[in-house]
Amino acid sequence: MVLEYLEEKLGRVMFERVKQINNSKLHAFLSEVISLCDPSSVFVSTGSLEDYEYIRRRALESGEELPAMIPGHTVHFDSPLDQARARGDTFILMDEKLPFINTKPRRDGLEEVIGLLRGAMKDREMLVGFYSLGPKKSPFQVLAVQITDSYYVLHSENILYRNAYDEFVRLGEGADFLKFIHSQGVLDERGGSKNVDKRRIYIDPASETVYSVNTQYGGNSIGLKKLSLRLTMIRALREGWLAEHMFVIGVYGRNGPLYFAGAYPSASGKTSTSMIGRLIGDDIAFIRAFDGEARVVNPEIGIFGIIDGVNAKDDPLIWEVLNKPGEVIFSNVLLGKNGEVFWNGSGKDLPARGKNYLGEWWPGKKDEKGSVVPTSHPNARFTVPLFSFPNLDPRYDDPEGVAVSAIIYGVRDSANVVPLVEAFDWLHGVVTIGASMETERTTAVLGKPGELEFNPFANLDFMSINLGVYVRNHIEFGRRLRNPPKIYGVNYFLSENGKYLTDKEDKKVWLKWMACRVEEEVEAVTTPIGYLPLYSDLKKLFMDVLSKEYDVEAYKKQFTIKLDKYDEKARRILRIYSEIPETPAEVFTTLEEQLSRLRRYMQEYGPHLNPLVLQ
Ligand code: OXD
Ligand code: MN
C-alpha cells in the first residue's frame, strides 16, 4: 500500500531512489509527509554531483538565492522578523514541565504544527535529503532525513552535512534515523516567509521528529543544525555520551596537535577560536568514551558562521574562504549592484546602493523609528564547506574521532570573570565552570542583547532533557575516563570603561598555556576558583606566541579575582540548581566547597585577590 502510494506520488525515477532503501519506517514517513504537505512533485536526493547541482540551480531559479560576483557564491535573505533563532517559538513536545526548557504538551503541539503544515507544499516541490551526523560507518554515526520545500535549506545541508543516501541503502531496515520536516509556509512578494507570527519549531523526542514551519532563518530551518542537537542530546543521555555545542581544534603539542573542544554561547568567539590551529569543527561535537579515553568528532562538515566583524586582519582564514571562488552562501548581508558582498565591519568601501534583508539600502538609510539601518544584520551568516579551509585537520572525518585533551567553556562577561582558569579536576570543572556559565546575550537569538543569562555548557538553548540529569551525565562520563580532559574557563570580553582588557589574539596564548598544562610543562597558582597561570609563564608565552611584551599591570588587571562577585555567582548558581529536580548531590557539595574557599580567601585578602601575591 505504502509503496504503491509512493510510486504514484513520486513518479518512476524518484520512486526507484526511494525503493533502493529497503526501510519500511522511511517509506511510511515519506508517505505521511507527502499526504500531509501535498507537494506538486518530490525530489529525492541521492547526494550525487548531479543532484547537488540541481539543488544549487533551483535555489537560484526560484529566487531563494541570488548570484554574487565570485563564482560559487550566492546570497540569501530571510524576512526581517526572522533573522535569528526564535526561542519563543521553539518548544520540546513533552507533557512534563522542566525548568529552563520551553515545553508544550505533546498532543496540543502536534495538532497545531500538523495543522500548519497541512497543504503547505501545494504547488511546490518537496525535497528529501539523507545525511549522517558524524563520520560514516563509525560508532558516532547518527542518520537523518530532511524534508523541506526550500532549496536554500537543502543547499545548506548539502554543504554542512555528510551525504548518507548510501548508508540508508546499505543498512536497509536497520537504518534508524532522525526526521526533520520544514516548510517556509506562504511567501510574501519578496520571497520571505509571510506568516512569521505563525512560526513554529516543535521538537518531538518521542518520535525523534522536528517540525519547523513559517520560517527560513537557518538556525530555525536547517534541521541538522541545532534542531538535531535536541534529539542527539537525548540519545547521548541514553547511551552515555555527550552531544555538545563545541568546536574541536588541534593545537600546539610537542608531538603533533593536542585536540581541544570548546563550548561558547553563539557569537562569543567560538568560530574565531576554532580558526587557531587545525580545524575539525566550529560548532557541535559528539564525545564518546572508548577504553577509558574521551574521543570526539564533528557531526558537521561545514560552517554556518556569523559574518559580522569578519575582516582581513583578524580573520585571515575566513576572509580567504569568503573571497575566493568556491561554494559560499551568504545570508542577510548587503548585496551590491555587481554582485559584491558587504557586511558590518568587513572593512570594504560600501557601495552607493545595494540590497539587504530590509530591501533597497543606501548609506545613512533610516528605518521607521529613525535609526540608521546597518549594512547587514548583526546575525548575518556565511555557509561554507570545511574543505575550503587551508587549516582543516586531516583527521576531521576519522571514524574513530580524535582524543580530547581539554574542554574549554567560554563566556561573554564584561565585568567579573577572569580571562582564563583551569579547574581542579573534572567534577570541579563540570560544576563550577560548565554548569555555572552566565553570559551576556548576543544577537544570535531574538531578544535584547547584553543582558546576563544563565547558559550552562552554552547548551541551554538546545536543552531537551532535565538539566539536573544532563549534569549528572557529564559527571558520570568523566568517571568512565582514565585520564579525563582538563577543563578550562575563558572570557574574551573582560572590560574596563568600555575597553576590552585583552586583545583578540591573546586567545592564542591562552590555548598555548593550556597545551603546556596538558603536557605538564608549566606550574600554576592555586586560587579558590581553580588554577591560574603564573605571570612569568604568560610573559614568556606572550613573547613566544605573539612576540609581544606582557606587562605585570595587564596581568594584575586581567587576573585579579573578584572574590565577592564569584561568591555572589556561586550562590546564584546554587539557588538555581536547588530548584532543578534530580540535580546530583555533587553539584551542591562542589559549589559549597568553592564558597568556603572563597570565604577563607576573602577573610585573608579582602574582596579582590591579586594572584601576584600568591606567586
Ligand atoms: C549557531 C548558533 O548558529 O549557535 O551556531 O546560533
Ligand atoms: Mn552554535
XYZ file of C-alpha atoms and ligand atoms in Angstrom:
622
model
C 0.000 0.000 0.000
C 2.620 2.488 1.129
C 4.873 1.609 -1.787
C 2.038 1.935 -4.265
C 1.158 5.327 -2.895
C 4.783 6.415 -3.124
C 5.075 5.149 -6.676
C 2.062 7.177 -7.700
C 3.240 10.344 -5.980
C 6.930 10.157 -6.818
C 6.981 9.051 -10.413
C 9.225 6.286 -11.690
C 12.685 7.849 -11.307
C 12.223 9.224 -7.806
C 10.355 6.136 -6.659
C 13.289 3.943 -7.726
C 15.547 6.014 -5.497
C 13.313 5.509 -2.511
C 12.809 1.828 -3.260
C 16.562 1.284 -3.175
C 16.285 1.931 0.535
C 14.646 -1.094 1.992
C 13.266 0.555 5.117
C 9.572 0.456 5.930
C 9.837 3.246 8.536
C 11.301 5.529 5.894
C 8.586 4.638 3.394
C 5.858 5.264 5.941
C 7.425 8.592 6.954
C 7.679 9.820 3.365
C 4.145 8.848 2.513
C 2.790 10.541 5.644
C 4.600 13.790 4.912
C 3.571 13.746 1.262
C -0.043 13.260 2.140
C 0.158 15.970 4.825
C 2.026 18.670 2.847
C 0.610 17.830 -0.590
C 3.551 18.890 -2.794
C 3.174 19.035 -6.557
C 6.344 16.963 -7.000
C 9.049 15.328 -4.935
C 12.800 15.397 -5.457
C 14.741 12.658 -3.697
C 18.431 13.488 -3.494
C 20.938 10.675 -3.687
C 23.703 13.162 -2.965
C 25.253 12.677 -6.405
C 27.052 15.597 -8.026
C 24.099 15.985 -10.407
C 21.637 16.106 -7.543
C 23.716 18.681 -5.687
C 23.939 20.732 -8.866
C 20.168 20.511 -9.356
C 19.556 21.975 -5.873
C 22.061 24.779 -6.454
C 20.440 25.636 -9.757
C 16.899 25.577 -8.409
C 17.925 27.756 -5.441
C 18.876 30.433 -7.979
C 15.965 29.885 -10.354
C 13.445 30.053 -7.531
C 14.969 33.317 -6.269
C 15.741 31.865 -2.848
C 19.358 32.662 -3.599
C 20.816 35.407 -5.759
C 24.113 35.094 -7.605
C 27.065 37.020 -6.193
C 30.130 38.158 -8.100
C 32.599 35.407 -7.246
C 31.885 32.009 -8.850
C 30.100 29.675 -6.441
C 28.892 32.493 -4.176
C 25.220 33.212 -3.597
C 23.169 35.419 -1.280
C 20.015 34.508 0.592
C 17.674 36.794 2.540
C 15.388 35.872 5.405
C 12.410 38.027 6.201
C 13.137 40.975 8.561
C 11.418 39.381 11.549
C 13.119 36.036 11.026
C 16.809 36.835 11.427
C 17.806 34.695 14.402
C 16.906 31.637 16.435
C 13.339 32.025 17.635
C 13.409 30.866 21.243
C 9.849 31.970 21.871
C 8.528 29.768 19.059
C 10.668 26.700 19.768
C 9.245 24.007 22.019
C 10.064 20.500 23.115
C 6.895 18.439 22.903
C 6.505 16.663 26.219
C 3.866 16.621 28.877
C 6.303 17.116 31.721
C 7.336 20.677 32.648
C 11.052 21.282 33.112
C 12.864 24.365 34.411
C 14.536 26.468 31.674
C 13.065 24.424 28.847
C 10.162 25.528 26.685
C 7.909 22.533 26.683
C 4.440 22.090 25.274
C 2.027 19.219 25.817
C 2.711 16.767 23.029
C -0.780 16.292 21.686
C -1.544 20.008 21.502
C 1.779 20.777 19.878
C 1.475 18.053 17.261
C -2.065 19.051 16.415
C -1.062 22.671 15.971
C 2.036 22.146 13.876
C 0.486 19.444 11.734
C -2.374 21.855 11.101
C 0.115 24.488 9.936
C 1.868 22.016 7.654
C -1.309 20.727 6.040
C -1.152 21.547 2.336
C 1.892 23.757 2.963
C 3.769 22.487 -0.106
C 0.940 22.849 -2.622
C 2.391 23.888 -5.973
C 5.879 23.330 -4.662
C 8.494 20.663 -4.948
C 9.203 18.686 -1.807
C 12.895 17.908 -1.305
C 14.272 14.904 0.524
C 17.899 14.598 1.664
C 19.738 11.826 3.526
C 22.618 12.653 5.851
C 24.892 11.393 8.557
C 25.848 13.386 11.618
C 29.413 12.285 12.234
C 31.794 10.187 10.129
C 30.004 7.451 8.215
C 30.300 3.801 9.194
C 31.624 4.873 12.579
C 30.273 4.361 16.103
C 29.499 8.102 16.106
C 27.202 7.996 13.054
C 23.656 9.316 13.518
C 21.488 9.148 10.401
C 18.914 11.771 9.485
C 16.352 12.582 6.804
C 15.480 16.166 5.939
C 12.273 17.068 4.159
C 11.854 20.693 3.099
C 10.287 22.913 0.466
C 13.279 25.265 0.495
C 16.139 24.860 -1.970
C 18.209 27.115 0.288
C 17.729 24.731 3.221
C 18.713 21.636 1.254
C 21.582 23.500 -0.397
C 22.833 24.479 3.078
C 22.578 20.903 4.307
C 24.412 19.611 1.251
C 27.271 21.881 2.304
C 27.066 21.273 6.042
C 26.458 17.503 6.379
C 27.749 14.229 5.029
C 25.526 12.745 2.355
C 24.379 9.314 3.580
C 21.986 8.002 0.935
C 24.433 5.114 0.506
C 24.288 4.303 4.222
C 20.491 4.168 4.112
C 20.728 1.784 1.148
C 23.376 -0.341 2.882
C 21.576 -0.568 6.227
C 18.057 -1.032 4.857
C 15.638 -1.958 7.649
C 18.464 -1.446 10.136
C 18.715 2.290 9.447
C 17.477 4.212 12.475
C 17.148 7.920 11.707
C 16.146 11.359 12.941
C 13.427 13.130 10.961
C 13.139 16.798 10.019
C 10.178 18.404 8.284
C 10.371 22.014 7.217
C 8.183 24.363 5.206
C 8.741 28.063 4.564
C 4.981 28.482 4.566
C 3.276 31.141 2.474
C 5.755 33.614 0.953
C 5.450 37.369 0.604
C 6.252 39.323 -2.570
C 9.957 39.438 -1.631
C 10.121 35.692 -1.098
C 10.210 35.851 2.698
C 8.061 33.707 4.996
C 4.903 35.750 5.314
C 3.337 34.313 8.431
C 6.234 34.695 10.812
C 3.666 35.189 13.576
C 2.801 31.527 12.998
C 6.453 30.401 13.046
C 6.643 27.142 14.965
C 9.618 24.918 15.660
C 8.492 21.843 17.545
C 10.791 19.054 18.619
C 9.150 15.721 19.324
C 11.551 13.447 21.218
C 9.069 10.547 21.285
C 9.253 10.108 17.502
C 12.663 11.780 17.002
C 10.994 14.254 14.655
C 11.342 18.027 14.335
C 8.692 20.189 12.666
C 9.579 23.698 11.506
C 7.167 25.977 9.655
C 6.762 29.622 8.570
C 10.457 30.327 8.959
C 13.577 30.421 6.791
C 16.418 31.563 9.063
C 18.939 28.704 9.007
C 19.038 28.220 12.772
C 15.276 27.552 12.683
C 15.027 25.678 9.399
C 18.204 23.631 8.829
C 17.115 20.595 10.793
C 20.503 19.010 11.244
C 21.980 22.129 12.839
C 20.665 22.978 16.285
C 17.303 21.221 15.988
C 19.055 17.868 15.761
C 21.132 18.699 18.834
C 17.984 18.441 20.943
C 17.482 14.908 19.690
C 21.090 13.740 19.776
C 21.342 15.006 23.341
C 18.624 12.545 24.299
C 20.384 9.693 22.515
C 23.621 10.744 24.208
C 21.995 10.530 27.620
C 20.514 7.134 26.835
C 23.813 5.759 25.544
C 26.202 7.540 27.939
C 27.976 10.019 25.660
C 27.911 13.797 25.173
C 26.308 15.887 22.391
C 27.712 19.369 22.868
C 27.736 22.915 21.496
C 31.515 22.829 20.997
C 34.212 23.491 18.449
C 37.005 20.962 18.002
C 40.538 22.025 17.098
C 44.066 20.665 17.158
C 46.671 22.980 18.701
C 50.351 23.072 19.595
C 51.555 19.873 21.317
C 55.087 18.510 21.430
C 54.395 15.519 19.206
C 51.557 16.591 16.967
C 48.406 18.500 17.831
C 46.505 18.244 21.084
C 42.763 18.286 20.483
C 40.559 20.674 22.446
C 36.781 21.029 22.415
C 35.193 24.325 23.429
C 31.644 25.393 24.277
C 30.852 29.087 23.939
C 27.486 30.751 23.533
C 26.740 31.874 19.960
C 28.659 34.987 18.888
C 31.174 34.831 21.734
C 34.419 33.965 19.978
C 33.838 30.312 19.192
C 34.348 30.389 15.420
C 37.379 32.672 15.668
C 38.955 30.363 18.252
C 38.309 27.385 16.022
C 40.464 29.026 13.332
C 43.536 28.878 15.566
C 45.459 25.730 14.810
C 43.906 22.850 12.946
C 40.210 22.893 12.321
C 37.926 19.926 12.920
C 34.709 21.751 13.728
C 33.383 25.102 14.871
C 30.026 24.372 16.458
C 28.961 20.894 17.544
C 30.850 17.928 18.982
C 29.963 14.342 19.806
C 32.192 12.936 22.542
C 32.299 9.250 23.408
C 34.397 7.189 25.789
C 36.287 4.250 24.284
C 38.506 2.161 26.558
C 38.589 4.936 29.132
C 39.542 7.621 26.621
C 37.358 10.556 25.530
C 37.196 10.818 21.749
C 35.448 13.473 19.710
C 34.068 14.046 16.210
C 32.373 16.912 14.456
C 28.914 15.840 13.264
C 29.143 18.530 10.584
C 31.398 19.104 7.547
C 30.712 22.793 7.075
C 30.357 26.075 8.904
C 27.268 28.273 9.308
C 29.216 31.158 10.787
C 28.494 34.706 11.885
C 29.992 37.136 9.401
C 29.639 40.352 11.394
C 33.050 41.876 12.011
C 34.945 39.317 9.908
C 37.855 41.224 8.381
C 41.104 40.515 6.584
C 43.355 41.313 9.534
C 41.636 39.488 12.395
C 40.209 36.528 10.483
C 42.581 35.863 7.597
C 41.464 32.268 7.014
C 37.743 33.013 6.955
C 38.472 36.084 4.850
C 40.307 33.992 2.313
C 37.467 31.467 2.077
C 34.903 34.265 1.643
C 36.886 35.914 -1.118
C 37.886 33.029 -3.340
C 35.806 31.010 -5.804
C 34.034 28.066 -4.201
C 30.726 27.351 -2.582
C 29.551 30.079 -0.167
C 26.008 31.049 0.777
C 25.896 34.476 2.393
C 22.739 35.275 4.285
C 21.372 38.666 5.299
C 24.419 40.587 4.087
C 24.434 43.568 1.697
C 24.486 42.724 -1.993
C 25.886 45.405 -4.323
C 24.783 46.052 -7.928
C 27.587 43.992 -9.418
C 27.179 41.115 -7.025
C 29.743 42.301 -4.459
C 29.005 41.283 -0.886
C 29.424 43.554 2.169
C 28.784 43.257 5.871
C 29.292 45.259 9.066
C 32.953 45.542 9.872
C 34.204 43.996 6.623
C 36.497 46.981 6.090
C 35.430 47.258 2.439
C 34.275 50.564 0.945
C 30.498 50.490 0.858
C 28.570 50.946 -2.378
C 26.218 53.857 -3.024
C 23.301 51.433 -3.180
C 22.580 47.804 -2.556
C 20.065 45.324 -1.236
C 19.891 43.873 2.249
C 17.348 41.978 4.371
C 15.203 45.127 4.582
C 15.224 45.745 0.829
C 16.868 48.625 -1.030
C 19.760 50.109 1.013
C 21.931 53.234 0.832
C 24.389 54.688 3.347
C 22.527 56.555 6.090
C 19.160 54.935 5.335
C 16.818 55.215 8.319
C 14.094 52.831 9.462
C 10.594 53.915 10.616
C 11.944 54.684 14.085
C 14.620 56.958 12.672
C 17.540 54.615 13.415
C 20.200 54.103 10.768
C 19.798 50.730 9.025
C 23.052 48.751 9.310
C 24.757 47.387 6.222
C 23.924 43.827 7.202
C 22.038 42.151 10.032
C 24.318 41.580 13.048
C 23.471 37.878 12.795
C 24.228 37.686 9.045
C 25.954 34.406 8.183
C 28.147 32.514 5.786
C 27.729 28.826 4.936
C 30.826 27.084 3.632
C 32.284 23.581 3.438
C 35.121 22.727 5.824
C 37.304 21.633 2.937
C 37.587 25.265 1.808
C 39.787 25.958 4.826
C 43.544 25.556 4.432
C 43.851 24.676 8.146
C 41.451 21.707 8.008
C 42.829 18.871 10.124
C 43.431 15.708 8.065
C 41.606 13.717 10.759
C 38.380 15.725 10.581
C 36.493 12.692 9.240
C 38.302 9.993 11.222
C 35.748 7.293 12.122
C 37.473 6.835 15.494
C 37.483 10.543 16.267
C 40.433 12.172 17.999
C 41.398 12.060 21.688
C 40.245 15.110 23.692
C 42.919 16.668 25.934
C 40.953 19.672 27.154
C 37.474 21.107 27.274
C 37.008 24.867 27.309
C 33.942 26.802 28.412
C 33.836 30.404 27.206
C 31.583 33.158 28.496
C 30.938 36.719 27.496
C 31.225 38.681 30.737
C 32.435 42.259 30.613
C 32.652 42.725 34.381
C 33.772 39.835 36.538
C 35.056 36.582 35.087
C 38.839 36.120 34.693
C 40.148 35.517 31.142
C 41.464 32.033 31.905
C 41.212 29.467 34.690
C 41.840 25.727 34.968
C 39.527 23.594 37.058
C 40.985 21.464 39.851
C 39.541 18.334 38.228
C 36.687 17.054 36.037
C 33.983 17.402 38.703
C 35.104 20.879 39.747
C 35.195 21.969 36.090
C 31.839 20.482 35.160
C 30.142 22.080 38.170
C 31.833 25.461 38.734
C 32.662 26.260 35.108
C 30.404 24.366 32.651
C 27.238 24.116 34.734
C 27.720 27.642 36.147
C 28.052 29.607 32.919
C 26.459 33.039 32.881
C 26.883 35.106 29.754
C 25.704 38.283 28.072
C 23.030 37.739 25.438
C 24.090 38.295 21.808
C 22.302 38.904 18.533
C 22.253 35.226 17.555
C 18.961 34.940 19.406
C 15.958 37.226 19.319
C 15.760 39.465 22.389
C 17.652 42.356 23.946
C 21.411 41.827 23.604
C 23.719 42.481 26.561
C 21.764 41.036 29.487
C 23.476 38.387 31.605
C 21.824 34.986 31.214
C 22.379 31.582 32.796
C 23.595 29.371 29.949
C 25.153 26.166 31.324
C 27.583 24.470 28.919
C 26.497 27.087 26.309
C 23.851 24.482 25.638
C 20.772 25.774 27.440
C 19.047 26.917 24.255
C 19.283 23.384 22.944
C 18.437 21.561 26.161
C 15.821 18.876 25.704
C 16.333 16.959 28.931
C 16.191 17.884 32.579
C 19.282 19.961 33.308
C 19.946 18.043 36.514
C 20.099 14.780 34.579
C 22.236 16.387 31.890
C 24.780 17.492 34.525
C 24.746 14.017 36.066
C 25.521 12.520 32.653
C 28.548 14.826 32.412
C 29.803 13.926 35.866
C 29.375 10.213 35.203
C 31.010 10.475 31.796
C 34.183 11.729 33.499
C 34.186 8.717 35.813
C 34.478 6.416 32.819
C 37.696 8.083 31.731
C 41.168 7.021 32.802
C 42.577 10.485 32.305
C 39.709 12.970 31.916
C 40.363 16.060 29.785
C 41.400 19.146 31.739
C 38.644 21.744 31.971
C 39.169 25.466 31.352
C 37.046 28.576 31.636
C 37.780 31.546 29.361
C 36.316 35.016 28.923
C 37.464 37.164 25.986
C 35.253 40.084 26.927
C 36.510 41.395 30.276
C 36.427 45.194 30.016
C 37.174 48.363 31.886
C 35.470 51.630 30.954
C 34.100 50.011 27.816
C 37.539 48.851 26.632
C 38.492 45.196 26.402
C 41.290 44.217 28.784
C 42.570 41.518 26.430
C 43.359 41.634 22.713
C 41.661 39.447 20.136
C 44.847 37.497 19.502
C 45.558 36.813 23.204
C 43.433 33.688 22.951
C 46.364 32.057 21.170
C 48.411 32.494 24.333
C 45.611 31.067 26.480
C 45.492 27.989 24.232
C 49.249 27.635 24.360
C 49.170 27.784 28.160
C 46.506 25.051 28.210
C 48.681 22.919 25.936
C 51.639 23.473 28.270
C 49.488 22.423 31.217
C 48.312 19.280 29.430
C 51.931 18.406 28.714
C 52.960 19.325 32.254
C 55.399 21.992 31.182
C 54.194 24.790 33.446
C 53.026 25.162 37.030
C 50.021 27.221 38.123
C 48.786 29.310 41.045
C 46.189 27.682 43.240
C 43.274 30.039 43.933
C 39.764 29.483 45.308
C 38.299 29.270 41.789
C 40.939 26.958 40.284
C 44.439 27.187 38.863
C 45.551 30.453 37.267
C 48.592 30.938 35.039
C 51.760 32.294 36.636
C 52.728 35.748 35.431
C 56.226 34.563 34.490
C 54.820 31.812 32.250
C 52.413 34.129 30.463
C 55.169 36.708 29.958
C 57.255 34.088 28.214
C 54.338 32.695 26.188
C 53.235 36.158 25.013
C 56.729 36.630 23.641
C 56.922 33.118 22.115
C 53.477 33.124 20.529
C 52.805 36.783 19.692
C 56.243 38.411 20.031
C 54.574 40.755 22.483
C 55.637 42.221 25.814
C 53.154 41.349 28.542
C 53.432 43.687 31.466
C 52.636 42.899 35.026
C 49.967 45.587 35.253
C 47.995 43.923 32.447
C 48.235 40.601 34.255
C 47.088 42.172 37.509
C 44.055 43.794 35.882
C 43.072 40.700 33.960
C 43.615 38.093 36.643
C 42.592 39.835 39.853
C 39.805 37.646 41.166
C 36.745 39.482 42.377
C 36.106 37.043 45.192
C 32.959 38.870 46.242
C 31.480 38.560 42.743
C 32.439 34.904 42.457
C 30.808 34.376 45.844
C 27.577 36.018 44.655
C 27.703 33.987 41.482
C 28.172 30.649 43.285
C 25.183 31.476 45.475
C 23.055 32.338 42.437
C 24.022 29.063 40.804
C 23.298 27.109 43.989
C 19.850 28.660 44.118
C 19.191 27.776 40.501
C 20.173 24.124 40.900
C 18.285 23.798 44.177
C 15.135 24.201 42.075
C 16.137 21.748 39.373
C 14.906 18.232 40.069
C 17.401 15.358 40.120
C 20.427 17.628 40.402
C 23.212 15.342 41.650
C 24.446 15.932 45.209
C 27.977 16.619 43.900
C 26.752 19.860 42.349
C 25.832 21.211 45.773
C 28.902 19.917 47.593
C 31.256 21.233 44.900
C 29.645 24.675 44.969
C 29.673 24.727 48.790
C 33.371 23.880 48.773
C 34.009 26.685 46.323
C 32.069 29.078 48.567
C 34.030 28.141 51.651
C 37.312 28.595 49.777
C 36.130 31.995 48.580
C 35.212 32.994 52.136
C 38.584 31.911 53.501
C 40.423 33.964 50.926
C 38.152 36.952 51.426
C 38.955 36.909 55.130
C 42.636 36.956 54.378
C 42.819 39.190 51.291
C 39.619 41.212 51.159
C 37.133 41.178 48.272
C 39.707 41.277 45.450
C 42.553 38.804 45.191
C 45.600 39.832 43.201
C 47.148 36.492 42.209
C 50.625 38.077 42.153
C 50.641 37.926 45.946
C 50.453 34.119 45.707
C 53.459 33.647 43.394
C 24.715 28.794 15.589
C 24.154 29.293 16.840
O 24.213 29.112 14.527
O 24.525 28.794 17.893
O 25.700 28.057 15.663
O 23.337 30.235 16.787
Mn 26.307 27.494 17.612
